[in-house]
C-alpha positions as a Python dict, from the first residue, in 0.01 Angstrom:
ca = {
    (1, 'M'): (0, 0, 0),
    (2, 'K'): (21, -261, -283),
    (3, 'T'): (-294, -373, -463),
    (4, 'I'): (-445, -712, -462),
    (5, 'G'): (-348, -737, -811),
    (6, 'S'): (48, -639, -711),
    (7, 'R'): (77, -902, -457),
    (8, 'V'): (-88, -1187, -729),
    (9, 'V'): (175, -1099, -929),
    (10, 'A'): (429, -1125, -699),
    (11, 'A'): (322, -1434, -543),
    (12, 'A'): (285, -1598, -919),
    (13, 'V'): (630, -1497, -991),
    (14, 'A'): (779, -1672, -698),
    (15, 'A'): (584, -1962, -762),
    (16, 'L'): (724, -1999, -1138),
    (17, 'L'): (1084, -1939, -1029),
    (18, 'L'): (1113, -2125, -683),
    (19, 'N'): (1237, -2457, -855),
    (20, 'A'): (1457, -2282, -1082),
    (21, 'C'): (1662, -2020, -805),
    (22, 'S'): (1829, -2295, -588),
    (23, 'D'): (2144, -2199, -539),
    (24, 'S'): (2389, -2345, -314),
    (25, 'G'): (2652, -2112, -201),
    (26, 'T'): (2947, -2244, -54),
    (27, 'P'): (3062, -2053, 297),
    (28, 'T'): (3400, -1879, 236),
    (29, 'A'): (3623, -1922, 508),
    (30, 'G'): (3756, -1614, 687),
    (31, 'P'): (4098, -1489, 710),
    (32, 'S'): (4323, -1713, 922),
    (33, 'T'): (4441, -1506, 1248),
    (34, 'V'): (4842, -1540, 1237),
    (35, 'P'): (4972, -1391, 1608),
    (36, 'S'): (5199, -1091, 1529),
    (37, 'S'): (5507, -1253, 1669),
    (38, 'S'): (5580, -1589, 1794),
    (39, 'V'): (5974, -1555, 1864),
    (40, 'P'): (6063, -1349, 2181),
    (41, 'V'): (6197, -985, 2057),
    (42, 'T'): (6610, -983, 2119),
    (43, 'T'): (6743, -687, 2329),
    (44, 'Q'): (7097, -740, 2146),
    (45, 'K'): (7163, -462, 1872),
    (46, 'P'): (7227, -618, 1543),
    (47, 'P'): (7523, -529, 1361),
    (48, 'T'): (7498, -248, 1127),
    (49, 'T'): (7423, -338, 776),
    (50, 'P'): (7374, -138, 467),
    (51, 'T'): (6966, -50, 397),
    (52, 'Q'): (6858, -296, 156),
    (53, 'T'): (6557, -167, -65),
    (54, 'P'): (6314, -438, -163),
    (55, 'A'): (6222, -496, -494),
    (56, 'Q'): (5948, -289, -661),
    (57, 'T'): (5676, -511, -822),
    (58, 'P'): (5530, -354, -1119),
    (59, 'T'): (5168, -203, -1080),
    (60, 'P'): (4960, -395, -1303),
    (61, 'T'): (4734, -189, -1551),
    (62, 'P'): (4397, -185, -1429),
    (63, 'T'): (4152, -372, -1617),
    (64, 'P'): (3840, -126, -1724),
    (65, 'T'): (3531, -190, -1515),
    (66, 'V'): (3205, -225, -1726),
    (67, 'A'): (3104, 150, -1616),
    (68, 'G'): (3455, 281, -1731),
    (69, 'C'): (3460, 109, -2063),
    (70, 'V'): (3112, 236, -2126),
    (71, 'D'): (3187, 562, -2041),
    (72, 'Q'): (3507, 564, -2278),
    (73, 'K'): (3299, 455, -2554),
    (74, 'L'): (3020, 704, -2484),
    (75, 'Q'): (3273, 996, -2495),
    (76, 'Q'): (3419, 854, -2838),
    (77, 'L'): (3064, 852, -3010),
    (78, 'T'): (2980, 1148, -3171),
    (79, 'P'): (2597, 1273, -3116),
    (80, 'R'): (2481, 1100, -3433),
    (81, 'E'): (2654, 798, -3332),
    (82, 'Q'): (2497, 792, -3041),
    (83, 'A'): (2171, 847, -3138),
    (84, 'A'): (2218, 538, -3433),
    (85, 'Q'): (2283, 316, -3137),
    (86, 'L'): (1907, 337, -3054),
    (87, 'I'): (1752, 222, -3397),
    (88, 'M'): (1755, -162, -3497),
    (89, 'T'): (1755, -149, -3887),
    (90, 'G'): (1559, -406, -4072),
    (91, 'I'): (1762, -625, -4346),
    (92, 'S'): (1764, -909, -4552),
    (93, 'T'): (1787, -1280, -4344),
    (94, 'N'): (1984, -1366, -4695),
    (95, 'G'): (2221, -1074, -4657),
    (96, 'M'): (2230, -700, -4718),
    (97, 'N'): (2097, -547, -5060),
    (98, 'S'): (2292, -283, -5195),
    (99, 'A'): (2065, -35, -5023),
    (100, 'E'): (2063, -169, -4681),
    (101, 'R'): (2420, -210, -4734),
    (102, 'S'): (2470, 190, -4788),
    (103, 'I'): (2257, 255, -4451),
    (104, 'A'): (2449, 17, -4261),
    (105, 'R'): (2757, 143, -4352),
    (106, 'A'): (2645, 532, -4338),
    (107, 'Q'): (2435, 500, -4039),
    (108, 'K'): (2596, 256, -3824),
    (109, 'P'): (2250, 116, -3652),
    (110, 'G'): (2321, -36, -3306),
    (111, 'G'): (2092, -336, -3410),
    (112, 'L'): (1999, -536, -3721),
    (113, 'L'): (1658, -751, -3772),
    (114, 'L'): (1674, -1024, -3988),
    (115, 'M'): (1384, -976, -4216),
    (116, 'G'): (1194, -1249, -4470),
    (117, 'P'): (1326, -1599, -4500),
    (118, 'G'): (1667, -1730, -4494),
    (119, 'G'): (1918, -1997, -4608),
    (120, 'S'): (2146, -2214, -4449),
    (121, 'A'): (2353, -2175, -4117),
    (122, 'S'): (2671, -2133, -4303),
    (123, 'H'): (2491, -1899, -4572),
    (124, 'T'): (2369, -1683, -4280),
    (125, 'R'): (2720, -1706, -4077),
    (126, 'T'): (2879, -1516, -4376),
    (127, 'A'): (2605, -1297, -4427),
    (128, 'M'): (2587, -1185, -4084),
    (129, 'A'): (2969, -1142, -4073),
    (130, 'A'): (2919, -874, -4357),
    (131, 'A'): (2662, -693, -4184),
    (132, 'T'): (2857, -704, -3876),
    (133, 'T'): (3142, -533, -4023),
    (134, 'A'): (2924, -268, -4211),
    (135, 'A'): (2723, -149, -3916),
    (136, 'T'): (3036, -190, -3617),
    (137, 'V'): (3125, 189, -3529),
    (138, 'K'): (3436, 244, -3279),
    (139, 'G'): (3462, -111, -3170),
    (140, 'I'): (3109, -175, -3127),
    (141, 'S'): (2959, -441, -3293),
    (142, 'P'): (2572, -434, -3360),
    (143, 'F'): (2308, -671, -3223),
    (144, 'I'): (2206, -939, -3496),
    (145, 'A'): (1815, -1033, -3383),
    (146, 'A'): (1583, -1255, -3528),
    (147, 'D'): (1219, -1365, -3432),
    (148, 'Q'): (1318, -1724, -3370),
    (149, 'E'): (997, -1864, -3167),
    (150, 'G'): (901, -2159, -3369),
    (151, 'G'): (600, -2267, -3566),
    (152, 'K'): (453, -2000, -3809),
    (153, 'I'): (730, -1741, -3648),
    (154, 'Q'): (1078, -1871, -3755),
    (155, 'R'): (1295, -1672, -3973),
    (156, 'L'): (1577, -1900, -3997),
    (157, 'K'): (1459, -2281, -4128),
    (158, 'G'): (1765, -2369, -4349),
    (159, 'S'): (2008, -2671, -4339),
    (160, 'G'): (2169, -2607, -3978),
    (161, 'F'): (1864, -2492, -3820),
    (162, 'D'): (1623, -2701, -3647),
    (163, 'R'): (1262, -2664, -3748),
    (164, 'I'): (1101, -2539, -3442),
    (165, 'P'): (748, -2669, -3305),
    (166, 'S'): (493, -2391, -3212),
    (167, 'A'): (457, -2251, -2880),
    (168, 'T'): (160, -2458, -2806),
    (169, 'V'): (362, -2735, -2874),
    (170, 'Q'): (651, -2646, -2671),
    (171, 'A'): (391, -2582, -2427),
    (172, 'T'): (342, -2987, -2360),
    (173, 'W'): (679, -3027, -2263),
    (174, 'S'): (858, -3026, -1920),
    (175, 'D'): (1040, -2729, -1851),
    (176, 'D'): (1370, -2890, -1856),
    (177, 'K'): (1294, -3035, -2199),
    (178, 'L'): (1215, -2719, -2318),
    (179, 'A'): (1539, -2529, -2166),
    (180, 'T'): (1733, -2827, -2328),
    (181, 'R'): (1582, -2746, -2678),
    (182, 'A'): (1601, -2386, -2670),
    (183, 'K'): (1987, -2414, -2559),
    (184, 'T'): (2003, -2619, -2875),
    (185, 'W'): (1819, -2342, -3112),
    (186, 'G'): (2006, -2065, -2942),
    (187, 'A'): (2376, -2244, -3035),
    (188, 'Q'): (2250, -2248, -3376),
    (189, 'L'): (2151, -1906, -3369),
    (190, 'K'): (2523, -1824, -3212),
    (191, 'Q'): (2709, -2041, -3475),
    (192, 'A'): (2531, -1830, -3769),
    (193, 'G'): (2634, -1503, -3640),
    (194, 'V'): (2319, -1401, -3477),
    (195, 'N'): (2326, -1281, -3110),
    (196, 'M'): (1944, -1216, -3025),
    (197, 'D'): (1665, -1376, -3025),
    (198, 'L'): (1318, -1155, -3010),
    (199, 'A'): (1157, -1396, -2813),
    (200, 'P'): (992, -1552, -2584),
    (201, 'V'): (620, -1448, -2607),
    (202, 'A'): (486, -1415, -2274),
    (203, 'D'): (104, -1290, -2373),
    (204, 'V'): (-152, -1472, -2214),
    (205, 'V'): (-427, -1530, -2450),
    (206, 'P'): (-794, -1611, -2271),
    (207, 'A'): (-964, -1929, -2355),
    (208, 'S'): (-1287, -1764, -2469),
    (209, 'L'): (-1064, -1581, -2751),
    (210, 'G'): (-823, -1815, -2881),
    (211, 'D'): (-776, -1800, -3222),
    (212, 'D'): (-970, -1472, -3260),
    (213, 'N'): (-669, -1328, -3106),
    (214, 'A'): (-520, -1215, -3436),
    (215, 'P'): (-144, -1156, -3324),
    (216, 'I'): (-94, -1432, -3084),
    (217, 'G'): (-359, -1709, -3087),
    (218, 'A'): (-435, -1739, -3436),
    (219, 'L'): (-45, -1824, -3484),
    (220, 'D'): (5, -2063, -3188),
    (221, 'R'): (233, -1831, -3065),
    (222, 'G'): (82, -1854, -2677),
    (223, 'Y'): (211, -2095, -2413),
    (224, 'G'): (-121, -2084, -2237),
    (225, 'D'): (-445, -1963, -2144),
    (226, 'T'): (-333, -1828, -1772),
    (227, 'P'): (-37, -1674, -1630),
    (228, 'G'): (61, -2021, -1433),
    (229, 'E'): (48, -2197, -1748),
    (230, 'V'): (268, -1916, -1958),
    (231, 'G'): (518, -1813, -1707),
    (232, 'P'): (710, -2134, -1669),
    (233, 'H'): (772, -2161, -2001),
    (234, 'V'): (887, -1816, -2100),
    (235, 'V'): (1169, -1865, -1802),
    (236, 'A'): (1267, -2221, -1948),
    (237, 'F'): (1292, -2078, -2286),
    (238, 'I'): (1485, -1750, -2134),
    (239, 'K'): (1724, -2014, -1977),
    (240, 'G'): (1787, -2218, -2273),
    (241, 'M'): (1883, -1940, -2488),
    (242, 'H'): (2133, -1796, -2215),
    (243, 'E'): (2314, -2129, -2192),
    (244, 'A'): (2371, -2066, -2554),
    (245, 'E'): (2467, -1695, -2506),
    (246, 'V'): (2210, -1571, -2712),
    (247, 'M'): (2004, -1235, -2572),
    (248, 'T'): (1652, -1287, -2556),
    (249, 'S'): (1349, -1051, -2524),
    (250, 'V'): (1042, -1132, -2345),
    (251, 'K'): (724, -967, -2555),
    (252, 'H'): (467, -787, -2598),
    (253, 'F'): (448, -567, -2269),
    (254, 'P'): (186, -541, -2117),
    (255, 'G'): (55, -811, -2333),
    (256, 'L'): (-132, -840, -2652),
    (257, 'G'): (-372, -1140, -2543),
    (258, 'R'): (-665, -979, -2507),
    (259, 'V'): (-685, -775, -2834),
    (260, 'K'): (-833, -890, -3174),
    (261, 'G'): (-605, -719, -3438),
    (262, 'N'): (-272, -730, -3524),
    (263, 'T'): (-96, -422, -3517),
    (264, 'D'): (141, -514, -3850),
    (265, 'F'): (-162, -496, -4039),
    (266, 'S'): (-425, -307, -3860),
    (267, 'S'): (-457, 44, -3690),
    (268, 'G'): (-652, 134, -3377),
    (269, 'V'): (-598, -172, -3214),
    (270, 'V'): (-695, -127, -2830),
    (271, 'D'): (-702, -357, -2510),
    (272, 'T'): (-991, -250, -2288),
    (273, 'V'): (-941, -497, -2066),
    (274, 'T'): (-529, -483, -1897),
    (275, 'T'): (-536, -296, -1578),
    (276, 'R'): (-164, -151, -1430),
    (277, 'N'): (-151, -435, -1179),
    (278, 'D'): (-326, -719, -1444),
    (279, 'D'): (-265, -1103, -1307),
    (280, 'D'): (-154, -1151, -1687),
    (281, 'L'): (161, -943, -1612),
    (282, 'A'): (266, -1225, -1399),
    (283, 'P'): (484, -1413, -1700),
    (284, 'F'): (672, -1075, -1803),
    (285, 'A'): (792, -1065, -1442),
    (286, 'A'): (906, -1414, -1412),
    (287, 'G'): (1114, -1340, -1770),
    (288, 'I'): (1243, -1012, -1622),
    (289, 'Q'): (1356, -1208, -1289),
    (290, 'A'): (1457, -1501, -1508),
    (291, 'G'): (1711, -1222, -1670),
    (292, 'S'): (1588, -1135, -2010),
    (293, 'D'): (1804, -874, -2114),
    (294, 'L'): (1530, -668, -2313),
    (295, 'V'): (1138, -654, -2283),
    (296, 'M'): (959, -552, -2596),
    (297, 'I'): (680, -294, -2568),
    (298, 'S'): (337, -346, -2792),
    (299, 'T'): (203, -70, -2989),
    (300, 'V'): (-145, -108, -2864),
    (301, 'T'): (-350, 142, -2654),
    (302, 'Y'): (-441, -4, -2330),
    (303, 'T'): (-746, 236, -2219),
    (304, 'K'): (-741, 123, -1850),
    (305, 'I'): (-393, 203, -1821),
    (306, 'D'): (-312, 498, -2068),
    (307, 'P'): (-588, 573, -2265),
    (308, 'K'): (-412, 866, -2449),
    (309, 'N'): (-76, 695, -2575),
    (310, 'R'): (4, 372, -2744),
    (311, 'A'): (209, 158, -2508),
    (312, 'V'): (544, 274, -2715),
    (313, 'F'): (474, 618, -2632),
    (314, 'S'): (354, 579, -2292),
    (315, 'P'): (573, 732, -2000),
    (316, 'T'): (289, 509, -1762),
    (317, 'I'): (384, 188, -1923),
    (318, 'I'): (743, 177, -1998),
    (319, 'G'): (850, 443, -1701),
    (320, 'G'): (555, 362, -1441),
    (321, 'M'): (467, -2, -1484),
    (322, 'L'): (801, -175, -1634),
    (323, 'R'): (1063, 21, -1506),
    (324, 'G'): (900, 131, -1185),
    (325, 'D'): (645, -186, -1081),
    (326, 'L'): (867, -463, -1229),
    (327, 'G'): (1188, -266, -1146),
    (328, 'F'): (1342, -356, -1488),
    (329, 'G'): (1652, -193, -1571),
    (330, 'G'): (1753, -305, -1877),
    (331, 'V'): (1674, -231, -2231),
    (332, 'V'): (1343, -143, -2339),
    (333, 'I'): (1258, -229, -2728),
    (334, 'T'): (993, -140, -2949),
    (335, 'D'): (764, -378, -3157),
    (336, 'D'): (835, -269, -3516),
    (337, 'V'): (732, 69, -3540),
    (338, 'G'): (869, 102, -3941),
    (339, 'A'): (639, -106, -4165),
    (340, 'A'): (346, -158, -3866),
    (341, 'A'): (-2, -25, -3990),
    (342, 'E'): (-63, 93, -3619),
    (343, 'V'): (162, 359, -3621),
    (344, 'A'): (132, 443, -3974),
    (345, 'S'): (0, 785, -3905),
    (346, 'V'): (288, 909, -3682),
    (347, 'P'): (574, 1099, -3857),
    (348, 'A'): (859, 860, -3850),
    (349, 'G'): (1095, 1111, -3656),
    (350, 'Q'): (848, 1112, -3369),
    (351, 'R'): (790, 758, -3338),
    (352, 'A'): (1151, 713, -3227),
    (353, 'T'): (1162, 1040, -3006),
    (354, 'R'): (843, 989, -2832),
    (355, 'F'): (972, 634, -2759),
    (356, 'V'): (1272, 753, -2594),
    (357, 'A'): (1080, 1012, -2451),
    (358, 'A'): (900, 755, -2232),
    (359, 'G'): (1184, 564, -2117),
    (360, 'G'): (1242, 336, -2404),
    (361, 'D'): (1608, 269, -2568),
    (362, 'I'): (1595, 62, -2887),
    (363, 'V'): (1338, 131, -3182),
    (364, 'I'): (1271, -140, -3438),
    (365, 'T'): (1226, 8, -3801),
    (366, 'A'): (1156, -295, -4053),
    (367, 'K'): (1201, -46, -4287),
    (368, 'A'): (1569, 50, -4313),
    (369, 'S'): (1515, 324, -4546),
    (370, 'L'): (1378, 509, -4212),
    (371, 'T'): (1680, 480, -4030),
    (372, 'S'): (1845, 801, -4131),
    (373, 'T'): (1511, 989, -4057),
    (374, 'M'): (1476, 846, -3729),
    (375, 'V'): (1862, 938, -3622),
    (376, 'T'): (1804, 1290, -3714),
    (377, 'A'): (1515, 1332, -3524),
    (378, 'L'): (1687, 1177, -3213),
    (379, 'V'): (1959, 1403, -3253),
    (380, 'A'): (1771, 1727, -3349),
    (381, 'K'): (1561, 1658, -3007),
    (382, 'A'): (1840, 1624, -2798),
    (383, 'Q'): (1994, 1936, -2921),
    (384, 'Q'): (1690, 2128, -2861),
    (385, 'D'): (1568, 1977, -2519),
    (386, 'K'): (1812, 1926, -2224),
    (387, 'A'): (1591, 1670, -2051),
    (388, 'F'): (1544, 1450, -2390),
    (389, 'A'): (1919, 1460, -2417),
    (390, 'A'): (1969, 1323, -2071),
    (391, 'Q'): (1700, 1061, -2160),
    (392, 'L'): (1894, 981, -2465),
    (393, 'Q'): (2240, 931, -2300),
    (394, 'S'): (2079, 706, -2035),
    (395, 'S'): (1919, 480, -2306),
    (396, 'V'): (2258, 439, -2498),
    (397, 'R'): (2419, 375, -2166),
    (398, 'R'): (2203, 63, -2107),
    (399, 'V'): (2270, -35, -2492),
    (400, 'L'): (2651, -22, -2444),
    (401, 'T'): (2636, -171, -2095),
    (402, 'L'): (2436, -485, -2232),
    (403, 'K'): (2687, -460, -2541),
    (404, 'Q'): (2996, -498, -2300),
    (405, 'N'): (2812, -758, -2093),
    (406, 'R'): (2766, -993, -2419),
    (407, 'G'): (3104, -920, -2560),
    (408, 'L'): (3010, -665, -2845),
    (409, 'L'): (3194, -380, -2705),
    (410, 'S'): (3587, -388, -2667),
    (411, 'C'): (3784, -105, -2479),
    (412, 'G'): (4120, -43, -2536),
}
C-alpha cells in the first residue's frame, strides 16, 4: 500500500507534466485485405515450359541493435577498461595539462569533467577535441561534462557562451521561455564539444532556511521553495537541453535543500528531516519522467532514511528509492567524491566500490590523480566478489547504452 507521501509525489509529478506530455498520435491504417484470387481458375493445362527460378534478392546485413552493439563493446573491453568507464575525471576547462593528459591516455576514463574557468567557445572546442581523442577507447568516446547551471555556477563564460542568469532569475520566466533559452545554452555547449550538463538543480530550499542553506540557497541555485515551483522549471530546462542534444543530470538526490553545510568544504553534513516518501522528491520524479539521462546523488547522510550511510553509499537511497520507488533505470552519478571534504575520511578506492555496490554507476573525482586508484579498486573488488562483478557489469552496460543512444559509441 502506498504512503500518503508517495501519492502526493505522484500527483505532483502528474500535474507538472500534464501540459508537456500531449501526444497527438495518428492512427496507423491496418493492412488492406486483398482477395486471394479475382480471376476464375482455368482447368486447361498450360503448355510445358522450363521452370524459371526467381532472382535471388541479397539479404541485407542486419543493423546492430543497441543491445547487440553494447554487448559487442562490453566483450571487447578488458576488465580495467570496463571499470574505467565508471570514472569521470576532472580536467582543466582550458585543456588538459600534461599530468591530466597522461592520466586520460593511460586510464581511458569514461567521462571528463571540466574544472575551473574556461576560455572562448572556439578554444574550448579545440581543447575538448584533444581530450576526447585522449580518452577514447575502442570506439567509445567519453562524456564531456560541465556544471553549466547559471549565475555563480557556470564553468564556461568566454566568448561564444551566453552569461546564464541564476536559477532564481530563471524561475521568474515561463516554462516555454526557459526551455527555449536552455536550448540555446545547450547548442553552445554542443558546438564547444561538451555533451553533458550536470544540471538542473531539483533541490527545494524552504523559505525558512533561505541563504542559510550553503550549497543551494546561498548560491541562488534553487528554482523555488516548494516542490510545485521547482518541478516545472526542472522539466523545462531538461527539455531545452535535450532539444540541443545535450545530456542532463538532475541533482542532488534526494535533496540538499534542508542542510546548512556544503559538502565540498564541510564534513559531517546531515539531513534530519527528509523521509523516503518526502513531498520534496517530486521535482526529481518530474525530471526523471521528463527523460533526464542521469541522476546525481548527494554525499549527505539522511538520518530518517539511512542513518548509517551517506547517500552515495546507501543501497536504500540508490537501489530502494531511486531505482525502486521512482523507477529510474538510467545512469546514476555521484556528486564529487574526489576533492569533497565530506568523503575525505573514506579511502579513495572505497569511494568507488561502495558507490557501485550501492547501485550507482559513474564516480566523479575532481582530483584526476585518484583515477587510477579508483579503477584499480573496482577491478580488485570484482575479482574477489562475484556479486559485485555482476553489479559492475550492469553499471558498465548502463553507461555504454547511454553512450550508444547519444552517439558516443560506434559498432562495426
